[in-house]
Amino acid sequence: MKRQSGILLPVFSLPSEYGIGDFGKGAYGFIDFLKKAGQSVWQILPLAQTGYGNSPYSSVCSYSYNPYFISPELLFKKGLVTKEETDFLKTKGKFTDYGFLYSVRLPLLKKAFSRFDKSDKEFIEFKNSKRFYNYALYMSIKYASGQKHFYEWEDCYKYRDMTALDAFCADYAEEVDFWQFVQFEAEKEWFALKNYANSNGVSVFGDLPLYCALDSVDVWENPSIFKLNKDFTPKKVAGVPPDYFSENGQLWGNPVYDYRELAKDGFKWWAERISRELKKFDYIRIDHFRGLDRFYEVAAYAADARAGEWVDVPSDELFSAIHKAADGNRIIAEDLGIIDDGVRELLKKTGYPGMKILLFAFNGEKDNLYLPERVEENSVCYTGTHDNDTLIGYLERASEWDKNNFVAGVKNSLEIFGINFPIVNDYDLADAAIELGFACKANLFILPVQDILKKNDGYRINEPGTVKKENWSVRFEKSDFTDETARKILALTAKYDRIRK
């Protein structure tokens, strides 16, 4: 990876008149902003269709596109919806109202499909590829069953009896085709947007969750690769053990992988998954990378995560299969949290860049590996991630002890880099931390958009361990992305030799 920089902004946070960011005008405008600011990378969160809680890390289908990202404006331009129908969707506010979206977006997409030419050659080819057939079946059965979890369906559907599934598809052909259309339209819009980004010198950096949701197409179509009971309820679930932050550990609820089963066909499922994502994005980040060295599993019935155990992954064989199918030079590892020698060794073997977070750097420890002067070239440096508070939010809420450590640490790093930066207030301190990110050796520096715009904790993307309506819902306005802000970022990008070449 060459020396460059970029901005983290989820698709759902893009400017839009229609209640949530999408693949339309706001996305193209943001790419124009990136170009003005001299940025080479746009990092996003997973694009997959979300379920309860609206987290992109818990999807009904890990390889799907979120139907909410289909642009109403683009549907109008194609003559599939009317202006009155799109105007009805318009809403303002700092946060996405997912309840409102749920009530209005599906009816709009149904109207668009009713006017769509089902004999369209591209659509016929798309359907014949069968890439989203299981997704379309799953969604159709789910709605026909009254939104039941797939492991609560009739046995013939739950256990994928092909005669029963073929009969269902015949009876619900229009519904199955509708869900195929949803993915067809979303994918078409996505690749048009990605091509626009690439043609303007911007690479798209995607995100791959490690685990799949229990109630998902992934588990329904591949139950043998997960540790499940005969009725497809989980035997074991993922989590993390007790630590400083949680005396009982954390239960995530995702079913864990059965690597003995995955090994039988040479880890084909994983190799195809990585390869598929690298067709959608220029780079991908593997979330919770440590889980590919060894993972923590807990009995599904456990009250907490204290009684779990660590299970080794045959990582050498796994990554050998992945690298035969996909370009490992375009993969980044999320190596945050409790990292041991096994994970460090796996990073060395794969050669993947790890992550360095400046919000973790200035805690008074002189040997802190996140300090900007200790960041290596083969890494991706961030001020913070989507799970962190914003820079300003952190500084406003920090204890006196933490704040003093942060100020002292930033000043010391500025001195090491020979940067003269007077610090009077929190905004100066945030700007100083951002400049240190640009200055460090990391080949890629990523700025969350909240930190560029000096937003407080009310604009954080997610607060881990909480179920809040504000999670995964913060929105930005077109007016946030000014030419003045672009010029400021461009100046730092040029100063520290991260300009697009």
Coordinates of C-alpha atoms in Angstrom, one line a residue:
M1 CA 0.0 0.0 0.0
K2 CA 1.4 3.4 -1.0
R3 CA 1.5 6.3 1.4
Q4 CA -2.0 7.9 1.3
S5 CA -4.9 9.0 3.5
G6 CA -8.7 8.8 3.5
I7 CA -12.0 9.4 5.4
L8 CA -14.3 7.0 7.2
L9 CA -18.0 7.7 6.6
P10 CA -20.6 5.0 6.5
V11 CA -23.1 5.0 3.6
F12 CA -26.0 5.4 6.0
S13 CA -24.5 8.7 7.3
L14 CA -24.2 10.3 3.8
P15 CA -26.2 13.4 3.1
S16 CA -29.6 12.5 1.8
E17 CA -33.2 13.9 1.7
Y18 CA -34.7 10.5 2.2
G19 CA -33.9 9.7 5.8
I20 CA -30.8 7.7 5.3
G21 CA -27.6 7.8 3.2
D22 CA -27.8 5.9 -0.1
F23 CA -26.0 5.2 -3.4
G24 CA -27.4 8.4 -4.9
K25 CA -26.5 12.1 -5.2
G26 CA -25.1 12.5 -1.7
A27 CA -22.6 9.6 -2.2
Y28 CA -21.4 11.1 -5.5
G29 CA -21.1 14.5 -3.9
F30 CA -19.0 13.0 -1.1
I31 CA -16.6 11.5 -3.6
D32 CA -16.2 14.9 -5.2
F33 CA -15.4 16.3 -1.7
L34 CA -12.8 13.5 -1.3
K35 CA -11.2 14.5 -4.6
K36 CA -11.1 18.2 -3.6
A37 CA -9.5 17.2 -0.3
G38 CA -6.8 15.1 -2.0
Q39 CA -8.0 11.9 -0.4
S40 CA -7.3 8.5 -1.9
V41 CA -9.5 6.3 0.2
W42 CA -13.2 6.2 1.3
Q43 CA -13.7 3.7 4.1
I44 CA -17.2 2.5 4.8
L45 CA -18.9 -0.1 7.1
P46 CA -20.5 -3.3 5.8
L47 CA -23.1 -2.7 3.1
A48 CA -25.2 -5.8 4.1
Q49 CA -28.9 -5.7 4.9
T50 CA -29.3 -5.2 8.7
G51 CA -31.7 -6.9 11.1
Y52 CA -32.8 -6.0 14.7
G53 CA -30.7 -3.2 16.2
N54 CA -29.7 -1.9 12.7
S55 CA -26.1 -3.0 13.1
P56 CA -24.2 -3.7 9.8
Y57 CA -22.3 -6.3 11.7
S58 CA -25.4 -8.4 12.2
S59 CA -27.0 -9.1 8.9
V60 CA -29.7 -11.3 7.5
C61 CA -27.2 -12.1 4.7
S62 CA -23.5 -11.2 4.9
Y63 CA -23.1 -10.8 1.2
S64 CA -26.3 -8.8 0.5
Y65 CA -26.8 -5.1 0.0
N66 CA -29.0 -3.1 2.3
P67 CA -32.2 -2.2 0.4
Y68 CA -32.3 1.1 2.2
F69 CA -29.2 2.1 0.2
I70 CA -31.1 2.0 -3.1
S71 CA -31.5 5.6 -4.1
P72 CA -35.2 6.8 -4.5
E73 CA -33.8 9.6 -6.7
L74 CA -32.2 7.0 -9.1
L75 CA -35.4 5.0 -9.1
F76 CA -37.2 8.1 -10.1
K77 CA -34.8 8.9 -12.9
K78 CA -35.4 5.3 -14.3
G79 CA -39.1 6.0 -14.3
L80 CA -39.8 3.3 -11.7
V81 CA -41.3 5.7 -9.1
T82 CA -43.0 9.1 -9.2
K83 CA -41.8 12.3 -7.7
E84 CA -44.8 12.3 -5.3
E85 CA -43.8 8.8 -4.1
T86 CA -40.2 9.9 -3.5
D87 CA -41.3 13.2 -1.9
F88 CA -43.3 11.2 0.7
L89 CA -40.0 9.7 1.9
K90 CA -38.3 13.0 2.6
T91 CA -37.4 13.6 6.2
K92 CA -34.9 15.7 8.2
G93 CA -33.1 15.1 11.4
K94 CA -29.8 14.2 12.9
F95 CA -30.6 10.5 13.2
T96 CA -32.2 7.9 10.9
D97 CA -35.7 6.9 11.9
Y98 CA -35.5 3.1 11.1
G99 CA -39.1 2.6 12.1
F100 CA -40.2 5.1 9.5
L101 CA -37.9 3.6 6.9
Y102 CA -39.3 0.1 7.6
S103 CA -42.8 1.4 6.9
V104 CA -42.1 3.3 3.7
R105 CA -39.1 1.8 1.9
L106 CA -40.4 -1.7 1.2
P107 CA -43.7 -0.3 -0.3
L108 CA -41.7 2.0 -2.5
L109 CA -39.5 -0.8 -3.8
K110 CA -42.5 -2.9 -4.5
K111 CA -43.9 -0.1 -6.6
A112 CA -40.6 0.2 -8.5
F113 CA -40.6 -3.6 -9.1
S114 CA -44.2 -3.5 -10.4
R115 CA -43.1 -1.0 -13.1
F116 CA -39.8 -2.7 -13.9
D117 CA -39.3 -4.7 -17.1
K118 CA -39.0 -8.3 -15.8
S119 CA -37.7 -9.3 -19.3
D120 CA -34.7 -7.0 -19.0
K121 CA -31.7 -9.0 -20.3
E122 CA -29.4 -8.0 -17.4
F123 CA -32.0 -8.9 -14.8
I124 CA -32.6 -12.3 -16.5
E125 CA -28.8 -13.0 -16.4
F126 CA -28.6 -11.8 -12.8
K127 CA -31.4 -14.3 -11.8
N128 CA -29.8 -17.1 -13.8
S129 CA -26.5 -16.6 -11.9
K130 CA -28.4 -17.8 -8.8
R131 CA -26.0 -15.6 -6.7
F132 CA -28.9 -14.2 -4.7
Y133 CA -31.5 -17.0 -5.1
N134 CA -31.1 -18.3 -1.6
Y135 CA -31.3 -14.8 -0.2
A136 CA -34.6 -14.2 -2.2
L137 CA -36.0 -17.5 -1.0
Y138 CA -35.0 -16.8 2.6
M139 CA -36.6 -13.3 2.6
S140 CA -39.8 -14.7 0.9
I141 CA -40.2 -17.5 3.3
K142 CA -39.5 -15.2 6.2
Y143 CA -42.3 -12.8 5.2
A144 CA -44.7 -15.7 4.4
S145 CA -44.0 -17.2 7.9
G146 CA -44.8 -14.0 9.7
Q147 CA -41.1 -13.0 10.2
K148 CA -40.2 -16.2 12.1
H149 CA -36.5 -17.1 12.6
F150 CA -35.5 -19.7 10.0
Y151 CA -34.9 -22.3 12.6
E152 CA -38.6 -21.9 13.6
W153 CA -39.8 -22.6 10.0
E154 CA -41.6 -25.7 8.9
D155 CA -39.0 -28.6 8.7
C156 CA -39.3 -28.8 4.9
Y157 CA -38.1 -25.2 4.6
K158 CA -35.8 -25.2 7.6
Y159 CA -33.9 -28.2 6.4
R160 CA -34.0 -27.1 2.7
D161 CA -36.0 -29.9 1.2
M162 CA -35.5 -29.0 -2.5
T163 CA -38.9 -30.3 -3.6
A164 CA -40.6 -28.1 -1.0
L165 CA -38.4 -25.1 -1.9
D166 CA -39.2 -25.5 -5.6
A167 CA -42.9 -25.6 -4.9
F168 CA -42.7 -22.6 -2.7
C169 CA -40.8 -20.7 -5.4
A170 CA -43.5 -21.6 -7.9
D171 CA -46.3 -20.4 -5.6
Y172 CA -44.4 -17.2 -4.6
A173 CA -42.6 -16.5 -7.9
E174 CA -43.4 -12.8 -7.8
E175 CA -42.2 -12.4 -4.3
V176 CA -38.9 -14.3 -5.0
D177 CA -38.3 -12.2 -8.1
F178 CA -39.0 -9.0 -6.1
W179 CA -36.2 -9.8 -3.6
Q180 CA -33.9 -10.7 -6.6
F181 CA -34.7 -7.3 -8.0
V182 CA -33.8 -5.6 -4.7
Q183 CA -30.3 -7.0 -4.9
F184 CA -30.0 -6.5 -8.6
E185 CA -30.8 -2.8 -8.3
A186 CA -28.6 -2.3 -5.2
E187 CA -25.6 -4.0 -6.8
K188 CA -26.0 -2.1 -10.0
E189 CA -26.1 1.2 -8.1
W190 CA -23.2 0.2 -5.9
F191 CA -20.8 -0.6 -8.8
A192 CA -21.7 2.5 -10.7
L193 CA -20.8 4.5 -7.5
K194 CA -17.6 2.5 -7.0
N195 CA -16.6 3.0 -10.6
Y196 CA -17.1 6.8 -10.2
A197 CA -14.9 6.7 -7.1
N198 CA -12.2 4.8 -8.8
S199 CA -12.3 7.0 -11.9
N200 CA -11.7 10.0 -9.5
G201 CA -8.7 8.4 -7.9
V202 CA -10.6 7.2 -4.8
S203 CA -10.3 3.6 -3.6
V204 CA -13.2 2.1 -1.6
F205 CA -12.2 0.4 1.7
G206 CA -14.9 -2.1 2.9
D207 CA -15.4 -4.0 6.1
L208 CA -16.0 -7.8 6.6
P209 CA -17.5 -8.9 9.9
L210 CA -15.9 -12.1 11.3
Y211 CA -19.1 -13.8 12.4
C212 CA -22.5 -14.3 10.8
A213 CA -25.8 -13.7 12.5
L214 CA -27.7 -16.9 13.7
D215 CA -30.9 -16.0 11.8
S216 CA -29.3 -15.5 8.4
V217 CA -29.0 -16.8 4.9
D218 CA -25.4 -17.7 5.7
V219 CA -26.3 -20.2 8.4
W220 CA -29.5 -21.4 6.6
E221 CA -27.6 -22.4 3.4
N222 CA -24.4 -23.6 5.2
P223 CA -25.5 -25.0 8.6
S224 CA -22.8 -27.7 8.7
I225 CA -19.9 -25.1 9.0
F226 CA -21.4 -23.8 12.3
K227 CA -21.6 -25.4 15.7
L228 CA -25.3 -26.0 15.8
N229 CA -27.8 -28.5 17.3
K230 CA -29.9 -30.7 15.0
D231 CA -32.7 -28.1 15.2
F232 CA -30.2 -25.4 14.0
T233 CA -30.1 -23.6 17.4
P234 CA -26.5 -22.9 18.4
K235 CA -24.4 -25.2 20.5
K236 CA -21.7 -22.6 21.0
V237 CA -21.8 -18.8 20.6
A238 CA -19.1 -16.2 20.2
G239 CA -18.0 -13.8 22.9
V240 CA -15.0 -12.5 24.9
P241 CA -13.8 -13.5 28.4
P242 CA -13.9 -11.3 31.5
D243 CA -11.5 -8.4 31.4
Y244 CA -11.0 -5.0 32.9
F245 CA -14.1 -3.6 31.2
S246 CA -16.5 -6.5 31.9
E247 CA -16.2 -8.8 34.9
N248 CA -18.5 -11.4 33.3
G249 CA -17.2 -11.1 29.8
Q250 CA -19.4 -10.5 26.8
L251 CA -21.8 -12.8 25.0
W252 CA -22.3 -11.9 21.3
G253 CA -24.7 -14.6 20.4
N254 CA -23.3 -15.4 16.9
P255 CA -22.8 -19.1 16.2
V256 CA -19.1 -20.0 15.9
Y257 CA -17.5 -21.8 13.0
D258 CA -16.8 -25.6 12.9
Y259 CA -13.3 -25.5 11.4
R260 CA -13.1 -29.3 11.2
E261 CA -16.1 -29.1 8.8
L262 CA -14.7 -26.1 6.9
A263 CA -11.4 -28.0 6.4
K264 CA -13.1 -30.8 4.5
D265 CA -13.3 -28.9 1.2
G266 CA -10.2 -26.8 1.8
F267 CA -11.9 -23.8 3.5
K268 CA -13.8 -23.1 0.3
W269 CA -16.5 -21.1 2.1
W270 CA -14.0 -18.7 3.6
A271 CA -11.9 -18.4 0.3
E272 CA -15.1 -17.6 -1.7
R273 CA -16.3 -15.1 0.9
I274 CA -13.0 -13.1 0.9
S275 CA -12.8 -13.3 -2.9
R276 CA -16.4 -12.0 -3.3
E277 CA -15.8 -9.1 -1.0
L278 CA -12.6 -8.0 -2.8
K279 CA -14.7 -7.8 -6.0
K280 CA -17.0 -5.3 -4.3
F281 CA -14.2 -3.2 -2.7
D282 CA -10.6 -2.2 -3.4
Y283 CA -9.5 -3.1 0.2
I284 CA -11.3 -4.9 3.0
R285 CA -10.8 -4.9 6.7
I286 CA -11.4 -8.2 8.5
D287 CA -13.2 -7.3 11.7
H288 CA -12.1 -9.1 15.0
F289 CA -9.0 -10.6 13.2
R290 CA -7.8 -12.3 16.3
G291 CA -10.7 -14.8 15.9
L292 CA -8.9 -16.3 12.9
D293 CA -6.0 -17.3 15.2
R294 CA -8.2 -18.6 18.0
F295 CA -11.6 -17.7 19.2
Y296 CA -13.6 -17.7 22.4
E297 CA -16.7 -19.8 22.5
V298 CA -19.3 -20.2 25.2
A299 CA -22.1 -22.7 25.6
A300 CA -25.3 -21.2 24.1
Y301 CA -27.3 -21.6 27.3
A302 CA -24.7 -19.9 29.5
A303 CA -25.8 -16.8 31.5
D304 CA -22.5 -15.0 30.9
A305 CA -19.1 -15.6 29.2
R306 CA -17.1 -16.6 32.3
A307 CA -17.2 -20.4 31.5
G308 CA -16.1 -20.1 27.9
E309 CA -12.9 -21.5 26.3
W310 CA -10.4 -20.6 23.6
V311 CA -10.4 -22.7 20.5
D312 CA -7.5 -22.8 18.0
V313 CA -8.1 -22.1 14.3
P314 CA -6.0 -24.0 11.7
S315 CA -4.9 -20.6 10.4
D316 CA -2.0 -21.7 8.2
E317 CA -4.2 -23.9 6.1
L318 CA -7.1 -21.3 6.2
F319 CA -5.0 -18.4 4.9
S320 CA -3.2 -20.6 2.3
A321 CA -6.7 -21.3 0.9
I322 CA -7.7 -17.6 1.1
H323 CA -4.5 -16.4 -0.7
K324 CA -5.0 -18.9 -3.5
A325 CA -8.4 -17.4 -4.2
A326 CA -7.9 -13.7 -3.3
D327 CA -5.3 -10.9 -3.3
G328 CA -3.9 -10.7 0.3
N329 CA -2.3 -7.4 -0.5
R330 CA -5.7 -5.8 -0.3
I331 CA -6.6 -7.1 3.2
I332 CA -6.2 -5.1 6.5
A333 CA -6.5 -6.8 9.9
E334 CA -8.5 -5.3 12.8
D335 CA -6.1 -6.3 15.5
L336 CA -7.5 -4.3 18.4
G337 CA -8.4 -5.6 21.9
I338 CA -6.5 -8.3 23.7
I339 CA -3.8 -9.4 21.3
D340 CA -1.4 -12.2 22.1
D341 CA 1.7 -13.7 20.4
G342 CA -0.5 -16.0 18.3
V343 CA -2.2 -13.0 16.6
R344 CA 1.1 -11.2 16.2
E345 CA 2.6 -14.2 14.5
L346 CA -0.4 -14.5 12.2
L347 CA -0.1 -10.9 11.2
K348 CA 3.6 -11.5 10.3
K349 CA 2.7 -14.6 8.3
T350 CA -0.1 -12.9 6.3
G351 CA 1.7 -9.6 6.0
Y352 CA -1.6 -7.7 6.6
P353 CA -1.4 -4.2 8.0
G354 CA -2.8 -3.8 11.5
M355 CA -4.6 -0.9 13.0
K356 CA -3.2 1.9 15.3
I357 CA -5.7 4.2 17.1
L358 CA -4.5 7.6 18.4
L359 CA -7.3 7.8 21.0
F360 CA -5.5 4.9 22.7
A361 CA -2.1 6.4 22.4
F362 CA -1.8 9.2 24.9
N363 CA -2.4 7.5 28.3
G364 CA 0.9 8.4 29.9
E365 CA 2.7 5.1 29.0
K366 CA 5.9 5.9 27.2
D367 CA 6.0 2.4 25.5
N368 CA 2.4 2.6 24.2
L369 CA 2.5 1.0 20.8
Y370 CA -0.2 3.4 19.5
L371 CA 2.0 6.5 19.9
P372 CA 2.4 8.2 16.5
E373 CA 6.2 8.0 16.7
R374 CA 6.0 4.2 17.2
V375 CA 3.5 3.5 14.4
E376 CA 5.1 1.4 11.6
E377 CA 4.7 1.8 7.9
N378 CA 2.7 -1.4 7.4
S379 CA -0.3 -0.3 9.4
V380 CA -3.4 1.8 9.1
C381 CA -3.6 4.7 11.6
Y382 CA -6.8 6.2 12.8
T383 CA -7.8 8.9 15.2
G384 CA -10.6 6.6 16.2
T385 CA -12.9 3.9 14.8
H386 CA -16.6 3.7 14.4
D387 CA -16.8 2.2 18.0
N388 CA -14.9 5.1 19.6
D389 CA -16.1 8.4 20.8
T390 CA -15.2 11.3 18.6
L391 CA -12.0 13.2 19.4
I392 CA -13.9 16.2 20.7
G393 CA -16.4 14.0 22.6
Y394 CA -13.6 12.1 24.3
L395 CA -11.8 15.3 25.3
E396 CA -14.9 16.9 26.6
R397 CA -15.8 13.9 28.8
A398 CA -12.3 12.8 29.9
S399 CA -11.3 12.9 33.5
E400 CA -8.7 15.4 34.6
W401 CA -6.1 12.6 34.8
D402 CA -6.9 11.3 31.3
K403 CA -7.0 14.8 29.9
N404 CA -3.6 15.8 31.3
N405 CA -2.1 12.6 30.0
F406 CA -3.6 13.3 26.5
V407 CA -2.3 16.9 26.5
A408 CA 1.2 15.9 27.7
G409 CA 1.4 13.0 25.2
V410 CA 0.3 15.0 22.2
K411 CA 2.8 17.8 23.1
N412 CA 5.6 15.2 23.4
S413 CA 4.8 13.6 20.1
L414 CA 4.6 17.0 18.4
E415 CA 8.1 17.8 19.7
I416 CA 9.4 14.4 18.4
F417 CA 8.0 15.2 15.0
G418 CA 9.3 18.7 15.1
I419 CA 5.8 20.2 14.7
N420 CA 5.1 23.6 16.2
F421 CA 1.5 23.6 17.2
P422 CA 0.2 25.9 19.9
I423 CA -2.6 24.3 22.0
V424 CA -5.1 26.5 23.7
N425 CA -8.3 24.5 23.7
D426 CA -9.9 21.1 22.9
Y427 CA -10.2 22.0 19.2
D428 CA -6.5 22.8 19.0
L429 CA -5.8 19.5 20.7
A430 CA -7.9 17.6 18.3
D431 CA -6.3 19.3 15.3
A432 CA -2.8 18.4 16.8
A433 CA -3.8 14.8 17.1
I434 CA -5.0 14.8 13.4
E435 CA -1.8 16.3 12.2
L436 CA 0.2 13.7 14.1
G437 CA -1.8 11.0 12.2
F438 CA -0.9 12.6 8.9
A439 CA 2.7 12.9 10.0
C440 CA 3.2 9.3 11.2
K441 CA 4.8 6.5 9.2
A442 CA 1.6 4.5 8.6
N443 CA 1.1 4.0 4.9
L444 CA -2.6 4.8 5.3
F445 CA -4.1 7.3 7.7
I446 CA -7.9 7.3 8.0
L447 CA -9.9 10.2 9.6
P448 CA -13.5 9.6 10.8
V449 CA -15.6 12.4 9.3
Q450 CA -16.7 13.3 12.8
D451 CA -13.1 14.3 13.7
I452 CA -12.6 16.4 10.6
L453 CA -15.8 18.3 11.4
K454 CA -15.0 18.6 15.2
K455 CA -18.3 16.9 16.2
N456 CA -18.9 15.9 19.8
D457 CA -20.0 12.6 21.3
G458 CA -23.6 13.2 20.0
Y459 CA -22.2 12.2 16.6
R460 CA -20.5 9.0 17.4
I461 CA -21.4 6.1 15.2
N462 CA -21.8 3.3 17.8
E463 CA -21.4 2.8 21.5
P464 CA -20.4 -0.9 21.9
G465 CA -22.4 -2.9 24.4
T466 CA -25.5 -0.7 24.2
V467 CA -28.8 -0.9 22.3
K468 CA -29.6 2.7 21.5
K469 CA -31.6 4.3 18.7
E470 CA -28.6 6.6 18.1
N471 CA -26.3 3.7 17.2
W472 CA -25.7 3.2 13.5
S473 CA -28.0 6.2 12.7
V474 CA -26.1 9.5 12.8
R475 CA -26.4 11.6 9.7
F476 CA -24.5 14.5 8.0
E477 CA -25.6 17.3 5.8
K478 CA -24.3 18.5 2.5
S479 CA -23.4 21.8 4.2
D480 CA -20.9 19.9 6.5
F481 CA -18.6 19.3 3.5
T482 CA -17.3 22.7 2.6
D483 CA -14.6 23.8 0.3
E484 CA -12.8 25.3 3.3
T485 CA -12.7 22.0 5.0
A486 CA -11.5 20.3 1.8
R487 CA -8.7 22.8 1.5
K488 CA -7.6 22.3 5.1
I489 CA -7.4 18.5 4.6
L490 CA -5.7 18.9 1.3
A491 CA -3.0 21.1 2.9
L492 CA -2.2 18.5 5.5
T493 CA -2.3 15.7 2.9
A494 CA 0.3 17.5 0.8
K495 CA 2.4 18.6 3.7
Y496 CA 2.9 15.0 4.8
D497 CA 3.3 13.5 1.3
R498 CA -0.1 11.6 1.3
I499 CA -1.4 13.3 -1.9
R500 CA -2.9 11.2 -4.6
K501 CA -0.3 10.2 -7.3

